[in-house]
Amino acid sequence: MTPATATAQAELTYREAVREAIRDAMRRDERVFLMGEDVGQYGGAFGVSLGLLEEFGADRIRDTPLSESAFVGAGIGAAMGGMRPIVEIMTVNFSLLALDQILNNAATLLHMSGGQFGAPLVIRMTTGGGRQLAAQHSHSLEGWYAHIPGLRILSPATVADARGMLWPALRCPDPVLIFEHGSLYNATGSPAGHDSADITTAAIRRTGSDVTIVAYGGTLGTALTAADRLAEQSISADVIDLRVLRPLDDATIMESVRRTHRAVVVDEGWRSGSLSAEIAARITEQAFYDLDAPVGRVCSAEVPMPYAAHLEQAALPQPGAVVDAVRAVVA
Amino acid sequence: MLRIRRFEERCVELYSATKIRGFLHLYIGEEAVAAGVMAALEPADAVVSTYREHGHALARGVPMDAIMAEMYGKATGCSRGRGGSMHLFDRATNFHGGSAIVGGGLPLAVGLALADRMAGRSRVTACFFGDGAVAEGEFHECLNLAALWHLPVLFLCENNLYAMGTRIDRAQANTDLAARAATYGMTAHAVDGMDALEVEKAARRAAAAVRATGSPYFLELRTYRFRAHSMYDPDRYRDKAEIARWQQRDPIDTLARRMISDGELDEPGLAQLNADVEAEVAASVTAAEQAPVEPVDQLTRFVYADNEGLP
């Protein structure tokens, strides 16, 4: 057994899988470097980059000042200058300080320049709630980014995707944002030999015939738990992991809905104007006559995320709510 | 400088004739800055610009035909009709665009310089912005980052005293912009931006320092726009006498007088220069008029890079 296959078969945490992906990319391509707040000496706010500074040095594992706009924009500029930066933003809420650069530069440069300049960088950030971090560290704003033409939005929900999506994202000539749900870092799984996953399609994580549950990132586990409970009630659910939030893989969603005739979308974002709204609209546009019931949705309560555990859990999509939503559409 | 002046004067006429639309921000009065700075740069250097960038693009060597065609929104424009006046781009001259978000170009310049540093290239990234940008957070984040990481950026602050309609002393607690830049740990000083030779001298010194040290450098170029902020601006916030005072220091007249007194130019020579420039501008208009528009079926090109053959 070669060392490579030994690594591939060992169980990893999601955190370790992201770290392995970064390490592997940096070994493969000298243009790749990591930059962000506390990615070096501290080891990453969530421990993702622990040990990488020692291996690659301070030039390629680059601690930045607290200046999201400058270092995200510098990543865009470095990408224009031929590098392949991985920029880490601690949380999606902080990314708003760099939204100008992401929207007005990364997403527009290729178009505004008539195809002359692109921004082939990867921006990774933590998203989501469930850790009692309250209203400035817990939101799910990936749906906002998925609104923007010019960006590609990835949401790895499994250890295999955490390991496999980074390399193709770095090979992609477009700006790619990767959203890592904060509750997943300690999840374990097999990277199953993945050092390169596709970054264009959704995946069916469980097959069923009565209903399609569409989930992504942190809500995939919620959907799968709900599907287990529904199975006990003799309701068989197809569970789709979107994986890619922009461009959406309509074909996989519609193929499933045409088989099950019912759909529930689980989205940790707020319901109004959300990704779940977009998916429900597309199902209505493309598979209306295959539906036996209105599309159901389970989203976060429309409040800033509260601190207290019982309030936060009440605000987030829970398996019980998914079960209820499914029962409502299969009734 | 004459090319910039005559080009923009023609653009005003074309705007009134509705051949050019959108925003049109004129550089008239500030030409000495672009001409002086670009004379000090090497072809391999990178330029990051603003939305008042016709002068930067022309002085950098972006072909006038391609700029005029872009003003017309034609397929032969330097941004294939996607950018317009505020977003001129040209890979051949490393002209990384006009940015219309005040301060938004500074992080790109820092990043371009970072890439140069990491790739072992010794070039300068020249980053233009106005006095208005100094009030933006991105300005301070970027000067700090460039100084902290010793990145080869030449920061060029075109201080024309007004952020759109707001005079600098109504927006900046300390109007000595070079002094503020210096606090980030870089050489910084102010230059007479109405004198092309002074600008060129200062820019040559600054670019040489950036090349030699690999560290950033800041020039505040004190200048003035003779025209309103844009074609929509009735210019109610400036005293006519103030504008007239600055026009006494017209950078083109200043340079022409000096060249004539130094024997480098005579009146017939100046007339010939003017005629040549008029002809170039006229030819660019003719070419733009005749150029094809981008087919609408190309609308969604350049959103994603698939199959666009980007390097």
PDB file of C-alpha atoms in Angstrom, chain A residues 96-276:
ATOM      1  CA  LEU A  96     -19.455  41.724   4.272  1.00  0.00           C
ATOM      2  CA  LEU A  97     -16.456  43.975   4.943  1.00  0.00           C
ATOM      3  CA  ALA A  98     -15.044  42.625   1.682  1.00  0.00           C
ATOM      4  CA  LEU A  99     -18.300  42.512  -0.250  1.00  0.00           C
ATOM      5  CA  ASP A 100     -17.229  45.490  -2.361  1.00  0.00           C
ATOM      6  CA  GLN A 101     -14.189  43.594  -3.588  1.00  0.00           C
ATOM      7  CA  ILE A 102     -16.053  40.328  -4.132  1.00  0.00           C
ATOM      8  CA  LEU A 103     -18.981  41.851  -6.004  1.00  0.00           C
ATOM      9  CA  ASN A 104     -17.534  44.953  -7.658  1.00  0.00           C
ATOM     10  CA  ASN A 105     -14.187  43.443  -8.603  1.00  0.00           C
ATOM     11  CA  ALA A 106     -13.969  39.633  -8.504  1.00  0.00           C
ATOM     12  CA  ALA A 107     -17.370  39.050 -10.063  1.00  0.00           C
ATOM     13  CA  THR A 108     -17.166  41.834 -12.648  1.00  0.00           C
ATOM     14  CA  LEU A 109     -13.571  42.137 -13.876  1.00  0.00           C
ATOM     15  CA  LEU A 110     -13.808  39.530 -16.611  1.00  0.00           C
ATOM     16  CA  HIS A 111     -16.954  41.100 -18.011  1.00  0.00           C
ATOM     17  CA  MET A 112     -16.005  44.767 -17.586  1.00  0.00           C
ATOM     18  CA  SER A 113     -12.686  44.118 -19.294  1.00  0.00           C
ATOM     19  CA  GLY A 114     -14.275  42.347 -22.246  1.00  0.00           C
ATOM     20  CA  GLY A 115     -12.579  39.090 -21.295  1.00  0.00           C
ATOM     21  CA  GLN A 116      -9.064  40.484 -20.771  1.00  0.00           C
ATOM     22  CA  PHE A 117      -8.681  40.084 -17.002  1.00  0.00           C
ATOM     23  CA  GLY A 118     -10.116  37.436 -14.728  1.00  0.00           C
ATOM     24  CA  ALA A 119      -9.818  36.700 -11.007  1.00  0.00           C
ATOM     25  CA  PRO A 120      -9.045  33.011 -10.555  1.00  0.00           C
ATOM     26  CA  LEU A 121      -8.936  32.850  -6.773  1.00  0.00           C
ATOM     27  CA  VAL A 122     -10.636  30.806  -4.062  1.00  0.00           C
ATOM     28  CA  ILE A 123     -12.238  32.484  -1.068  1.00  0.00           C
ATOM     29  CA  ARG A 124     -13.052  30.124   1.806  1.00  0.00           C
ATOM     30  CA  MET A 125     -15.202  31.096   4.749  1.00  0.00           C
ATOM     31  CA  THR A 126     -17.149  29.639   7.629  1.00  0.00           C
ATOM     32  CA  THR A 127     -20.895  29.931   7.587  1.00  0.00           C
ATOM     33  CA  GLY A 128     -23.892  28.927   9.646  1.00  0.00           C
ATOM     34  CA  GLY A 129     -25.102  28.658  13.214  1.00  0.00           C
ATOM     35  CA  GLY A 130     -25.486  26.095  15.937  1.00  0.00           C
ATOM     36  CA  ARG A 131     -22.523  27.073  18.083  1.00  0.00           C
ATOM     37  CA  GLN A 132     -24.069  29.809  20.239  1.00  0.00           C
ATOM     38  CA  LEU A 133     -22.035  32.519  18.530  1.00  0.00           C
ATOM     39  CA  ALA A 134     -25.034  34.870  18.307  1.00  0.00           C
ATOM     40  CA  ALA A 135     -26.014  37.400  15.677  1.00  0.00           C
ATOM     41  CA  GLN A 136     -22.669  38.468  14.182  1.00  0.00           C
ATOM     42  CA  HIS A 137     -21.024  35.066  13.654  1.00  0.00           C
ATOM     43  CA  SER A 138     -23.825  32.655  12.769  1.00  0.00           C
ATOM     44  CA  HIS A 139     -25.709  33.622   9.681  1.00  0.00           C
ATOM     45  CA  SER A 140     -25.986  31.787   6.379  1.00  0.00           C
ATOM     46  CA  LEU A 141     -25.466  34.395   3.687  1.00  0.00           C
ATOM     47  CA  GLU A 142     -24.203  32.073   0.944  1.00  0.00           C
ATOM     48  CA  GLY A 143     -27.534  32.561  -0.795  1.00  0.00           C
ATOM     49  CA  TRP A 144     -26.667  36.239  -1.254  1.00  0.00           C
ATOM     50  CA  TYR A 145     -23.429  35.325  -2.966  1.00  0.00           C
ATOM     51  CA  ALA A 146     -25.280  32.772  -5.084  1.00  0.00           C
ATOM     52  CA  HIS A 147     -27.232  35.726  -6.494  1.00  0.00           C
ATOM     53  CA  ILE A 148     -24.144  37.131  -8.195  1.00  0.00           C
ATOM     54  CA  PRO A 149     -23.237  36.293 -11.818  1.00  0.00           C
ATOM     55  CA  GLY A 150     -19.503  35.750 -12.243  1.00  0.00           C
ATOM     56  CA  LEU A 151     -19.043  33.851  -8.975  1.00  0.00           C
ATOM     57  CA  ARG A 152     -19.075  30.108  -8.423  1.00  0.00           C
ATOM     58  CA  ILE A 153     -20.381  29.057  -5.016  1.00  0.00           C
ATOM     59  CA  LEU A 154     -19.498  25.715  -3.438  1.00  0.00           C
ATOM     60  CA  SER A 155     -20.848  24.183  -0.260  1.00  0.00           C
ATOM     61  CA  PRO A 156     -19.036  20.990   0.705  1.00  0.00           C
ATOM     62  CA  ALA A 157     -21.243  19.027   3.132  1.00  0.00           C
ATOM     63  CA  THR A 158     -19.109  15.903   3.379  1.00  0.00           C
ATOM     64  CA  VAL A 159     -15.527  15.108   4.290  1.00  0.00           C
ATOM     65  CA  ALA A 160     -14.959  13.848   0.766  1.00  0.00           C
ATOM     66  CA  ASP A 161     -16.109  17.155  -0.733  1.00  0.00           C
ATOM     67  CA  ALA A 162     -14.137  19.154   1.825  1.00  0.00           C
ATOM     68  CA  ARG A 163     -11.099  17.235   0.601  1.00  0.00           C
ATOM     69  CA  GLY A 164     -11.963  17.154  -3.064  1.00  0.00           C
ATOM     70  CA  MET A 165     -13.483  20.474  -4.052  1.00  0.00           C
ATOM     71  CA  LEU A 166     -10.529  22.784  -3.433  1.00  0.00           C
ATOM     72  CA  TRP A 167      -8.247  21.585  -6.207  1.00  0.00           C
ATOM     73  CA  PRO A 168     -10.781  21.905  -9.033  1.00  0.00           C
ATOM     74  CA  ALA A 169     -11.813  25.263  -7.541  1.00  0.00           C
ATOM     75  CA  LEU A 170      -8.215  26.433  -7.841  1.00  0.00           C
ATOM     76  CA  ARG A 171      -8.003  25.115 -11.403  1.00  0.00           C
ATOM     77  CA  CYS A 172     -11.158  27.010 -12.322  1.00  0.00           C
ATOM     78  CA  PRO A 173     -10.473  30.360 -14.047  1.00  0.00           C
ATOM     79  CA  ASP A 174     -13.408  32.020 -12.253  1.00  0.00           C
ATOM     80  CA  PRO A 175     -13.576  33.311  -8.675  1.00  0.00           C
ATOM     81  CA  VAL A 176     -14.857  30.488  -6.455  1.00  0.00           C
ATOM     82  CA  LEU A 177     -16.288  30.914  -2.957  1.00  0.00           C
ATOM     83  CA  ILE A 178     -16.295  27.866  -0.669  1.00  0.00           C
ATOM     84  CA  PHE A 179     -18.645  27.926   2.319  1.00  0.00           C
ATOM     85  CA  GLU A 180     -17.685  25.618   5.185  1.00  0.00           C
ATOM     86  CA  HIS A 181     -20.425  25.158   7.761  1.00  0.00           C
ATOM     87  CA  GLY A 182     -18.906  25.709  11.196  1.00  0.00           C
ATOM     88  CA  SER A 183     -20.689  22.748  12.752  1.00  0.00           C
ATOM     89  CA  LEU A 184     -19.042  20.358  10.294  1.00  0.00           C
ATOM     90  CA  TYR A 185     -15.359  20.811  11.194  1.00  0.00           C
ATOM     91  CA  ASN A 186     -15.383  17.936  13.693  1.00  0.00           C
ATOM     92  CA  ALA A 187     -17.466  15.634  11.520  1.00  0.00           C
ATOM     93  CA  THR A 188     -15.571  12.527  10.428  1.00  0.00           C
ATOM     94  CA  GLY A 189     -15.704  10.562   7.252  1.00  0.00           C
ATOM     95  CA  SER A 190     -13.654   9.040   4.524  1.00  0.00           C
ATOM     96  CA  PRO A 191     -12.189  11.219   1.834  1.00  0.00           C
ATOM     97  CA  ALA A 192     -12.447   7.994  -0.192  1.00  0.00           C
ATOM     98  CA  GLY A 193      -9.499   8.761  -2.389  1.00  0.00           C
ATOM     99  CA  HIS A 194     -10.957  12.068  -3.473  1.00  0.00           C
ATOM    100  CA  ASP A 195      -8.360  14.623  -4.288  1.00  0.00           C
ATOM    101  CA  SER A 196     -10.530  16.068  -7.000  1.00  0.00           C
ATOM    102  CA  ALA A 197     -14.308  16.240  -6.998  1.00  0.00           C
ATOM    103  CA  ASP A 198     -16.527  17.718  -9.641  1.00  0.00           C
ATOM    104  CA  ILE A 199     -17.678  21.253  -8.877  1.00  0.00           C
ATOM    105  CA  THR A 200     -20.658  21.423 -11.185  1.00  0.00           C
ATOM    106  CA  THR A 201     -23.235  18.901 -10.034  1.00  0.00           C
ATOM    107  CA  ALA A 202     -25.517  18.123  -7.127  1.00  0.00           C
ATOM    108  CA  ALA A 203     -25.413  14.650  -5.545  1.00  0.00           C
ATOM    109  CA  ILE A 204     -28.189  12.345  -4.424  1.00  0.00           C
ATOM    110  CA  ARG A 205     -27.110  11.268  -0.923  1.00  0.00           C
ATOM    111  CA  ARG A 206     -30.051   8.953  -0.296  1.00  0.00           C
ATOM    112  CA  THR A 207     -32.542   7.560  -2.748  1.00  0.00           C
ATOM    113  CA  GLY A 208     -36.274   7.406  -2.203  1.00  0.00           C
ATOM    114  CA  SER A 209     -39.489   7.595  -4.113  1.00  0.00           C
ATOM    115  CA  ASP A 210     -42.021   9.629  -2.144  1.00  0.00           C
ATOM    116  CA  VAL A 211     -40.442  13.046  -1.759  1.00  0.00           C
ATOM    117  CA  THR A 212     -37.332  15.015  -2.739  1.00  0.00           C
ATOM    118  CA  ILE A 213     -35.572  16.792   0.109  1.00  0.00           C
ATOM    119  CA  VAL A 214     -33.131  19.399  -1.186  1.00  0.00           C
ATOM    120  CA  ALA A 215     -30.394  20.417   1.263  1.00  0.00           C
ATOM    121  CA  TYR A 216     -26.794  21.648   1.280  1.00  0.00           C
ATOM    122  CA  GLY A 217     -23.905  22.264   3.661  1.00  0.00           C
ATOM    123  CA  GLY A 218     -25.027  22.229   7.280  1.00  0.00           C
ATOM    124  CA  THR A 219     -28.570  21.171   6.458  1.00  0.00           C
ATOM    125  CA  LEU A 220     -27.576  17.928   4.705  1.00  0.00           C
ATOM    126  CA  GLY A 221     -27.265  16.150   8.062  1.00  0.00           C
ATOM    127  CA  THR A 222     -30.608  17.576   9.136  1.00  0.00           C
ATOM    128  CA  ALA A 223     -32.222  16.284   5.957  1.00  0.00           C
ATOM    129  CA  LEU A 224     -30.665  12.824   6.295  1.00  0.00           C
ATOM    130  CA  THR A 225     -31.795  12.538   9.931  1.00  0.00           C
ATOM    131  CA  ALA A 226     -35.281  13.546   8.866  1.00  0.00           C
ATOM    132  CA  ALA A 227     -35.173  10.963   6.072  1.00  0.00           C
ATOM    133  CA  ASP A 228     -34.311   8.242   8.610  1.00  0.00           C
ATOM    134  CA  ARG A 229     -37.320   9.196  10.719  1.00  0.00           C
ATOM    135  CA  LEU A 230     -39.563   9.369   7.680  1.00  0.00           C
ATOM    136  CA  ALA A 231     -38.434   5.879   6.681  1.00  0.00           C
ATOM    137  CA  GLU A 232     -39.766   4.638  10.011  1.00  0.00           C
ATOM    138  CA  GLN A 233     -43.100   6.105   8.930  1.00  0.00           C
ATOM    139  CA  SER A 234     -42.834   4.358   5.546  1.00  0.00           C
ATOM    140  CA  ILE A 235     -42.063   7.578   3.683  1.00  0.00           C
ATOM    141  CA  SER A 236     -39.110   7.194   1.385  1.00  0.00           C
ATOM    142  CA  ALA A 237     -37.124  10.355   0.645  1.00  0.00           C
ATOM    143  CA  ASP A 238     -34.626  11.260  -2.047  1.00  0.00           C
ATOM    144  CA  VAL A 239     -32.074  13.552  -0.388  1.00  0.00           C
ATOM    145  CA  ILE A 240     -30.209  15.895  -2.718  1.00  0.00           C
ATOM    146  CA  ASP A 241     -27.016  17.617  -1.589  1.00  0.00           C
ATOM    147  CA  LEU A 242     -26.760  20.694  -3.796  1.00  0.00           C
ATOM    148  CA  ARG A 243     -22.941  20.920  -3.378  1.00  0.00           C
ATOM    149  CA  VAL A 244     -22.838  23.797  -5.870  1.00  0.00           C
ATOM    150  CA  LEU A 245     -25.032  26.802  -5.070  1.00  0.00           C
ATOM    151  CA  ARG A 246     -24.137  28.700  -8.240  1.00  0.00           C
ATOM    152  CA  PRO A 247     -24.628  27.718 -10.958  1.00  0.00           C
ATOM    153  CA  LEU A 248     -27.386  25.433  -9.626  1.00  0.00           C
ATOM    154  CA  ASP A 249     -27.642  21.921 -11.033  1.00  0.00           C
ATOM    155  CA  ASP A 250     -31.267  22.103 -12.087  1.00  0.00           C
ATOM    156  CA  ALA A 251     -31.132  18.770 -13.918  1.00  0.00           C
ATOM    157  CA  THR A 252     -30.479  16.660 -10.814  1.00  0.00           C
ATOM    158  CA  ILE A 253     -33.227  18.441  -8.872  1.00  0.00           C
ATOM    159  CA  MET A 254     -35.802  18.133 -11.643  1.00  0.00           C
ATOM    160  CA  GLU A 255     -34.968  14.495 -12.385  1.00  0.00           C
ATOM    161  CA  SER A 256     -35.677  13.678  -8.749  1.00  0.00           C
ATOM    162  CA  VAL A 257     -38.842  15.775  -8.513  1.00  0.00           C
ATOM    163  CA  ARG A 258     -40.209  14.113 -11.649  1.00  0.00           C
ATOM    164  CA  ARG A 259     -39.822  10.742  -9.879  1.00  0.00           C
ATOM    165  CA  THR A 260     -41.143  11.753  -6.446  1.00  0.00           C
ATOM    166  CA  HIS A 261     -43.652  14.476  -7.421  1.00  0.00           C
ATOM    167  CA  ARG A 262     -43.024  16.303  -4.157  1.00  0.00           C
ATOM    168  CA  ALA A 263     -40.258  18.522  -2.847  1.00  0.00           C
ATOM    169  CA  VAL A 264     -39.128  20.153   0.397  1.00  0.00           C
ATOM    170  CA  VAL A 265     -36.170  22.535   0.451  1.00  0.00           C
ATOM    171  CA  VAL A 266     -34.106  22.846   3.637  1.00  0.00           C
ATOM    172  CA  ASP A 267     -32.084  26.063   3.844  1.00  0.00           C
ATOM    173  CA  GLU A 268     -30.361  27.586   6.862  1.00  0.00           C
ATOM    174  CA  GLY A 269     -30.757  31.029   5.315  1.00  0.00           C
ATOM    175  CA  TRP A 270     -33.754  33.213   6.093  1.00  0.00           C
ATOM    176  CA  ARG A 271     -36.809  32.289   4.036  1.00  0.00           C
ATOM    177  CA  SER A 272     -37.471  35.681   2.406  1.00  0.00           C
ATOM    178  CA  GLY A 273     -35.472  36.050  -0.774  1.00  0.00           C
ATOM    179  CA  SER A 274     -33.488  32.909  -0.026  1.00  0.00           C
ATOM    180  CA  LEU A 275     -31.811  30.186  -2.022  1.00  0.00           C
ATOM    181  CA  SER A 276     -34.796  28.012  -1.033  1.00  0.00           C
TER     182      SER A 276
END
